[in-house]
mmCIF file of C-alpha atoms in Angstrom:
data_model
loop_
_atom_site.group_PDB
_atom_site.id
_atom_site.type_symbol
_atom_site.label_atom_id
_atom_site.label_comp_id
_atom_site.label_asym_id
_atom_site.label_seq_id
_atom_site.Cartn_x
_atom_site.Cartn_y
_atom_site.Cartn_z
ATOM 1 C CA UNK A 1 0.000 0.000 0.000
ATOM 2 C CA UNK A 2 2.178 2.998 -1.122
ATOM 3 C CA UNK A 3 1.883 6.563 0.583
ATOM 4 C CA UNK A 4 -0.316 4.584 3.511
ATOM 5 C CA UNK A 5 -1.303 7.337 6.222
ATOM 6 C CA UNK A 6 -3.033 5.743 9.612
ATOM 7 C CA UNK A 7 -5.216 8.772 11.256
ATOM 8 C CA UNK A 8 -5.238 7.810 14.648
ATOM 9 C CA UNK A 9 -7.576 9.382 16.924
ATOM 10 C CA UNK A 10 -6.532 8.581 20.541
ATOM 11 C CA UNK A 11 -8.040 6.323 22.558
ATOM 12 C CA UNK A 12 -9.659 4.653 19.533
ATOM 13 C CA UNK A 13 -6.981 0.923 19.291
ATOM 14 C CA UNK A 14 -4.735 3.151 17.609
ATOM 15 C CA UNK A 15 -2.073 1.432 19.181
ATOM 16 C CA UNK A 16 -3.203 -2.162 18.333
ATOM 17 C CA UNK A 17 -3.465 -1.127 14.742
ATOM 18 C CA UNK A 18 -0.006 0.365 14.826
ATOM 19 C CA UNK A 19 1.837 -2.576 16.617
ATOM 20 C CA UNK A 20 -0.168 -5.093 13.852
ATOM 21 C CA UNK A 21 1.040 -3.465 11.297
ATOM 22 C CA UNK A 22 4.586 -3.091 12.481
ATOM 23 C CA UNK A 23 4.752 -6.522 12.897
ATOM 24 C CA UNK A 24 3.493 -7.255 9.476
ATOM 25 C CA UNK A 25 5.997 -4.849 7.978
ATOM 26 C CA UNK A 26 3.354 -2.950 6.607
ATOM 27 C CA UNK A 27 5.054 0.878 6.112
ATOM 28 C CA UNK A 28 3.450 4.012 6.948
ATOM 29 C CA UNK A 29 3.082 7.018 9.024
ATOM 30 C CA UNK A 30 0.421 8.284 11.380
ATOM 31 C CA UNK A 31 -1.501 11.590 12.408
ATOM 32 C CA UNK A 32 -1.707 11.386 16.273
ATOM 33 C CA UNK A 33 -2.724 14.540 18.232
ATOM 34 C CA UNK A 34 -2.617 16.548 15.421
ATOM 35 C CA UNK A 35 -5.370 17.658 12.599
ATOM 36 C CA UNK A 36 -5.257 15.418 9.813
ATOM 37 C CA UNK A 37 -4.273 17.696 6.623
ATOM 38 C CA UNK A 38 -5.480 16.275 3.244
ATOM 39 C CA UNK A 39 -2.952 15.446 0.955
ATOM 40 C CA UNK A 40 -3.826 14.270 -2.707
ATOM 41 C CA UNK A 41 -0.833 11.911 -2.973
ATOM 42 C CA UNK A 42 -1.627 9.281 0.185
ATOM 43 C CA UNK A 43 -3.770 6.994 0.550
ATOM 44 C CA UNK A 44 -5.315 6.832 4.658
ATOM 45 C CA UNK A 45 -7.012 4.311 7.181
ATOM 46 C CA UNK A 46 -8.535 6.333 9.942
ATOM 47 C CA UNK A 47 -9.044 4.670 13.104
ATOM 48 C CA UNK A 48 -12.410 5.877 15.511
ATOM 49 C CA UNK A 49 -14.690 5.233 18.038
ATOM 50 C CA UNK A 50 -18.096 6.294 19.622
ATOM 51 C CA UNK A 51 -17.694 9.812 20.908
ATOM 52 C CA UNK A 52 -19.131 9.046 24.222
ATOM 53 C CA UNK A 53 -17.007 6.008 24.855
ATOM 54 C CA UNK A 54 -14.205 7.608 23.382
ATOM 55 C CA UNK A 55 -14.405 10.525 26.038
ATOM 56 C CA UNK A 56 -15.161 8.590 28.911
ATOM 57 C CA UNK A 57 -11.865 6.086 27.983
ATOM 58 C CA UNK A 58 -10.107 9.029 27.434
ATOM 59 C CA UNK A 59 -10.831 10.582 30.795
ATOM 60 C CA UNK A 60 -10.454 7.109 32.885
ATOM 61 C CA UNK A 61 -7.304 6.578 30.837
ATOM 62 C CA UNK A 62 -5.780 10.198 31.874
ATOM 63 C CA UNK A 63 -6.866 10.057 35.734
ATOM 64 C CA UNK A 64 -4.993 6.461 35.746
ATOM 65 C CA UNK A 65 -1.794 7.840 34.097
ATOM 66 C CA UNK A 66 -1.875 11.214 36.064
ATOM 67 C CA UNK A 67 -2.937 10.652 39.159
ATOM 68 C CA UNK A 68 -3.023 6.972 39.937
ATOM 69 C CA UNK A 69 -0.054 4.997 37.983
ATOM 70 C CA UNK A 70 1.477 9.341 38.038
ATOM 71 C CA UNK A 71 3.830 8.570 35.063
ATOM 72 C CA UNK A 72 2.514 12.141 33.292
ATOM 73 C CA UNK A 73 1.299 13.931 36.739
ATOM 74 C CA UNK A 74 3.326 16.878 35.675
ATOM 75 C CA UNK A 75 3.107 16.564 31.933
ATOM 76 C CA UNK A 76 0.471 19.557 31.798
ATOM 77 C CA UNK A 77 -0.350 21.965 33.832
ATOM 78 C CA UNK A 78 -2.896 21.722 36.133
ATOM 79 C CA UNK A 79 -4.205 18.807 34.192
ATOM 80 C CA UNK A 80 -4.002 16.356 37.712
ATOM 81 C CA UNK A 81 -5.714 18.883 40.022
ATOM 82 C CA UNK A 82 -8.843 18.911 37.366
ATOM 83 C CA UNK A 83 -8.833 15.159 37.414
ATOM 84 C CA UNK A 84 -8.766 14.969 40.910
ATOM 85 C CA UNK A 85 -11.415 17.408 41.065
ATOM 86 C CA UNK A 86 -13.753 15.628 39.525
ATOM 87 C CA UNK A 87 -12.517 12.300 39.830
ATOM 88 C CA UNK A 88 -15.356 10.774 37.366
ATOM 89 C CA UNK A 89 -17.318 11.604 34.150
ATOM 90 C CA UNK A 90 -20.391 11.867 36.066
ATOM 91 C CA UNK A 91 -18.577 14.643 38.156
ATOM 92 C CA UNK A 92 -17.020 15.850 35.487
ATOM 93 C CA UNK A 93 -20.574 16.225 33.028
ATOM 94 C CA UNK A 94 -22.121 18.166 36.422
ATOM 95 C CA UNK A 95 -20.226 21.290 35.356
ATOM 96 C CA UNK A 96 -20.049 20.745 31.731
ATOM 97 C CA UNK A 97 -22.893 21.767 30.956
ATOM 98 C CA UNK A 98 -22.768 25.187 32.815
ATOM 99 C CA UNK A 99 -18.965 25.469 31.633
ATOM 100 C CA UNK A 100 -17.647 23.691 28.460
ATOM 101 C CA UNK A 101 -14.301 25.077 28.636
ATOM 102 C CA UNK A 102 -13.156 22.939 31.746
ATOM 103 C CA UNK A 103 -10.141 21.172 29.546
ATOM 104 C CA UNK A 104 -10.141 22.480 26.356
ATOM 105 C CA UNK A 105 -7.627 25.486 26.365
ATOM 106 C CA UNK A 106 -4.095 25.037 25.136
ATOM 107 C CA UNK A 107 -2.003 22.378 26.737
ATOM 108 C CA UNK A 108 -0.060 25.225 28.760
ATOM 109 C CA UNK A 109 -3.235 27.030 29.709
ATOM 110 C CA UNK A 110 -4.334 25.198 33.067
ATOM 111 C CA UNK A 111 -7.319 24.392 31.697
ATOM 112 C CA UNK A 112 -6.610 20.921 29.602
ATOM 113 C CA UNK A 113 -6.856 17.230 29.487
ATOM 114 C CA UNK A 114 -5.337 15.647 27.110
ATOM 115 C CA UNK A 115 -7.100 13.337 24.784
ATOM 116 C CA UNK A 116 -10.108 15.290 25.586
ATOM 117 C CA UNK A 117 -10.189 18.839 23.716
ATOM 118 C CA UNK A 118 -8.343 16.258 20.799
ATOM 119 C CA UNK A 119 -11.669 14.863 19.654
ATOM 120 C CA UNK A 120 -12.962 13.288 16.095
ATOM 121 C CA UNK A 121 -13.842 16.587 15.063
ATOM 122 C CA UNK A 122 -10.197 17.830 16.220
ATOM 123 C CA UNK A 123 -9.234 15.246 13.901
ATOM 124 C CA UNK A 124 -10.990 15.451 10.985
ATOM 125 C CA UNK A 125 -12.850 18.614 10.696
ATOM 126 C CA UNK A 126 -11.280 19.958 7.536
ATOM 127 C CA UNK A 127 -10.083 16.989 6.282
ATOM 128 C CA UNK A 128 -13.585 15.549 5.610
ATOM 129 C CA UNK A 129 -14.655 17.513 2.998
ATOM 130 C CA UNK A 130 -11.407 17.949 1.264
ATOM 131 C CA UNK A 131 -10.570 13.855 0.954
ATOM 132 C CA UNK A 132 -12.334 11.404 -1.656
ATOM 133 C CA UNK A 133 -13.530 8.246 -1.230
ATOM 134 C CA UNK A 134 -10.605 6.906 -3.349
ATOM 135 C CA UNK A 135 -8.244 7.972 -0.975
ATOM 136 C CA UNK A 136 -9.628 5.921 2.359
ATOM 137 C CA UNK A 137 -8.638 2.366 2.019
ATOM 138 C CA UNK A 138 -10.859 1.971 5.198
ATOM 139 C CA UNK A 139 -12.059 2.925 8.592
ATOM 140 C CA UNK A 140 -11.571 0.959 11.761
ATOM 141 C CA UNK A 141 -13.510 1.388 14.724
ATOM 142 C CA UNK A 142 -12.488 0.346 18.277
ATOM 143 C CA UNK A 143 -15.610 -1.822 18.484
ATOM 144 C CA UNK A 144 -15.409 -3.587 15.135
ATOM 145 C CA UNK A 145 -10.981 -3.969 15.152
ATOM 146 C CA UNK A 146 -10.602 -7.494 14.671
ATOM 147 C CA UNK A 147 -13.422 -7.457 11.755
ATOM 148 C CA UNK A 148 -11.935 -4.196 10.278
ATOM 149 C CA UNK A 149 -8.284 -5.274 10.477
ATOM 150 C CA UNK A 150 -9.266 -8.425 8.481
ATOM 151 C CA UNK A 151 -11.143 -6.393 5.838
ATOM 152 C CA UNK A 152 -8.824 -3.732 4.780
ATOM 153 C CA UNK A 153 -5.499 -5.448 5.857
ATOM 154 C CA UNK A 154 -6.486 -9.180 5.825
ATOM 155 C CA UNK A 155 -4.476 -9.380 9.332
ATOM 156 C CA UNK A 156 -5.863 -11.317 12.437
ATOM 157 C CA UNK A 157 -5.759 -9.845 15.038
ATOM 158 C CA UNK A 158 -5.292 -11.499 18.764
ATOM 159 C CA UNK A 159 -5.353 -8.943 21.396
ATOM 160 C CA UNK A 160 -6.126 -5.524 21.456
ATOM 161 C CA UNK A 161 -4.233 -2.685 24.068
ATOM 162 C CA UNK A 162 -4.940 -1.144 27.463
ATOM 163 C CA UNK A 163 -6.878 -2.105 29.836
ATOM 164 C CA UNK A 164 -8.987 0.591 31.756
ATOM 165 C CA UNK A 165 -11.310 -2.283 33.280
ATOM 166 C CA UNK A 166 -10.729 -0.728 36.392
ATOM 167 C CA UNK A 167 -12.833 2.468 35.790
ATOM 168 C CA UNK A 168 -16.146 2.675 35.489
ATOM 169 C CA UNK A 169 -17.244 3.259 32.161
ATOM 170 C CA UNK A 170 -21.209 3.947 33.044
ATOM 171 C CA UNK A 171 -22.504 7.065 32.835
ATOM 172 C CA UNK A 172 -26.001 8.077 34.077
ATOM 173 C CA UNK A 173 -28.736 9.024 31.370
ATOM 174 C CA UNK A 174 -28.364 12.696 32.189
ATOM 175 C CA UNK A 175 -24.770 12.624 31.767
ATOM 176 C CA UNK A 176 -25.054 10.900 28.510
ATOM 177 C CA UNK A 177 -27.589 13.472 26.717
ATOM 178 C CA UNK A 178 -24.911 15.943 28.148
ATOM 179 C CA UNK A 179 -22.155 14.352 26.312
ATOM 180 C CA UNK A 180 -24.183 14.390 23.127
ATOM 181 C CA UNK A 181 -24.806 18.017 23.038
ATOM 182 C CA UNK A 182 -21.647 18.686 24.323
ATOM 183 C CA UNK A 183 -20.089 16.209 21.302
ATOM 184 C CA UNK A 184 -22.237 17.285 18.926
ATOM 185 C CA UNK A 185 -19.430 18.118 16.165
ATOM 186 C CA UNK A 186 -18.268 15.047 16.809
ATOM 187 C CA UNK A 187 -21.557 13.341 15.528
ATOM 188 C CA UNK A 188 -21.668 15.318 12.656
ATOM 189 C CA UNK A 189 -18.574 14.272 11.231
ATOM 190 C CA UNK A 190 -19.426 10.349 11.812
ATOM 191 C CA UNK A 191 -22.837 11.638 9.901
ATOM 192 C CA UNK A 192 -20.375 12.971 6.632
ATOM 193 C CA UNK A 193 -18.171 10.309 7.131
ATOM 194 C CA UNK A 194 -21.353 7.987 6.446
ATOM 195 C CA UNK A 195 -22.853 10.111 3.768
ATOM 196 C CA UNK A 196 -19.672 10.152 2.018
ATOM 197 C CA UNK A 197 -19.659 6.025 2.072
ATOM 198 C CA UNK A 198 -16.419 5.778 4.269
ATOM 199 C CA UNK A 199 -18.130 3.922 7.249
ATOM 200 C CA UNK A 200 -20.649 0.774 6.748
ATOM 201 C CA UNK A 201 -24.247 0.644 8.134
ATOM 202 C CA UNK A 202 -23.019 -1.393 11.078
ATOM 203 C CA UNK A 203 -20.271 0.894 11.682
ATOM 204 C CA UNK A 204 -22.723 3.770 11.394
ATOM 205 C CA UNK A 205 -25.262 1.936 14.181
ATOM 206 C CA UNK A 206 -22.043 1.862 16.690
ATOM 207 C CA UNK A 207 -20.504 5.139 16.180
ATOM 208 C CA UNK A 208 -23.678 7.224 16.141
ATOM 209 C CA UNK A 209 -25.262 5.655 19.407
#
């Protein structure tokens, strides 16, 4: 696959994608925390997930690394007194909705967690209407890996990457319809992305939920 480009939204399996593809020699280069700029010579695999489960992974995954496991506690400011603040999503979605701009300044503002202002529309939101069809060899979701991985690739794939088991990853209703509104760009890429026949109907079902 010449000029192969892997847009990897975090906390999507974009490490299980890159390590399978390592191992099968397979060359070429990613977009990770970054906005994915269209280019008319590569050819890209984008790798998502369900906005809500994305954010809440995200979150767990950042309060384990920052203030639990502390490997990043002083990677960015201030971003292990907000997690400790709120300590959950739940807690967390309780002042969303009065204040969306809890973690999404810069990541040397004090207000920031990573993974979280870097969302699928973060990712993608010029690059959707700039790239063709021709140019996406495929899309792989975190839900559907294994199947997606055998489609576009035709690699098996055994075991997928971290394990957040630990955290709870149930919201209550009224955090969830938060989340929705609050991710509403988010949705409206998948949307394009389905209009634009990059996702299938199942893929659609999962990511839009």
């Amino acid at each position: 696959m010449d000029n192969l480009v892997v847009i990897h939204i975090g906390k999507c399996g974009g490490s299980s994608v890159w390590r399978e593809l390592k191992s099968k020699n397979i060359k070429h280069s990613a977009v990770h925390v970054k906005e994915a700029i269209y280019k008319p010579n590569e050819n890209y695999v984008i790798v998502i997930r369900n906005p809500i489960k994305r954010f809440i992974s995200a979150f767990n995954w950042r309060h384990y690394l920052v203030c639990e496991n502390k490997r990043d506690k002083t990677r960015f400011k201030n971003e292990k007194n907000i997690l400790n603040q709120y300590q959950n999503v739940d807690n967390l979605c309780d002042d969303l909705k009065i204040n969306p701009y809890i973690f999404n300044g810069s990541p040397s503002s004090g207000k920031y967690i990573h993974h979280l202002k870097e969302d699928i529309d973060f990712y993608l939101k010029t690059f959707i209407n700039k790239c063709p069809k021709k140019q996406i060899l495929g899309v792989i979701c975190t839900e559907t890996l294994k199947e997606d991985m055998k489609n576009i690739f035709d690699i098996d794939v055994i075991e997928r990457g971290k394990d957040n088991s630990k955290y709870n990853k149930i919201i209550t209703d009224k955090s969830y319809e938060i989340l929705k509104n609050y991710l509403k760009n988010d949705y409206t890429i998948i949307a394009q992305m389905y209009e634009y026949g990059w996702i299938s109907d199942k893929q659609y079902t999962i990511l839009k939920s």
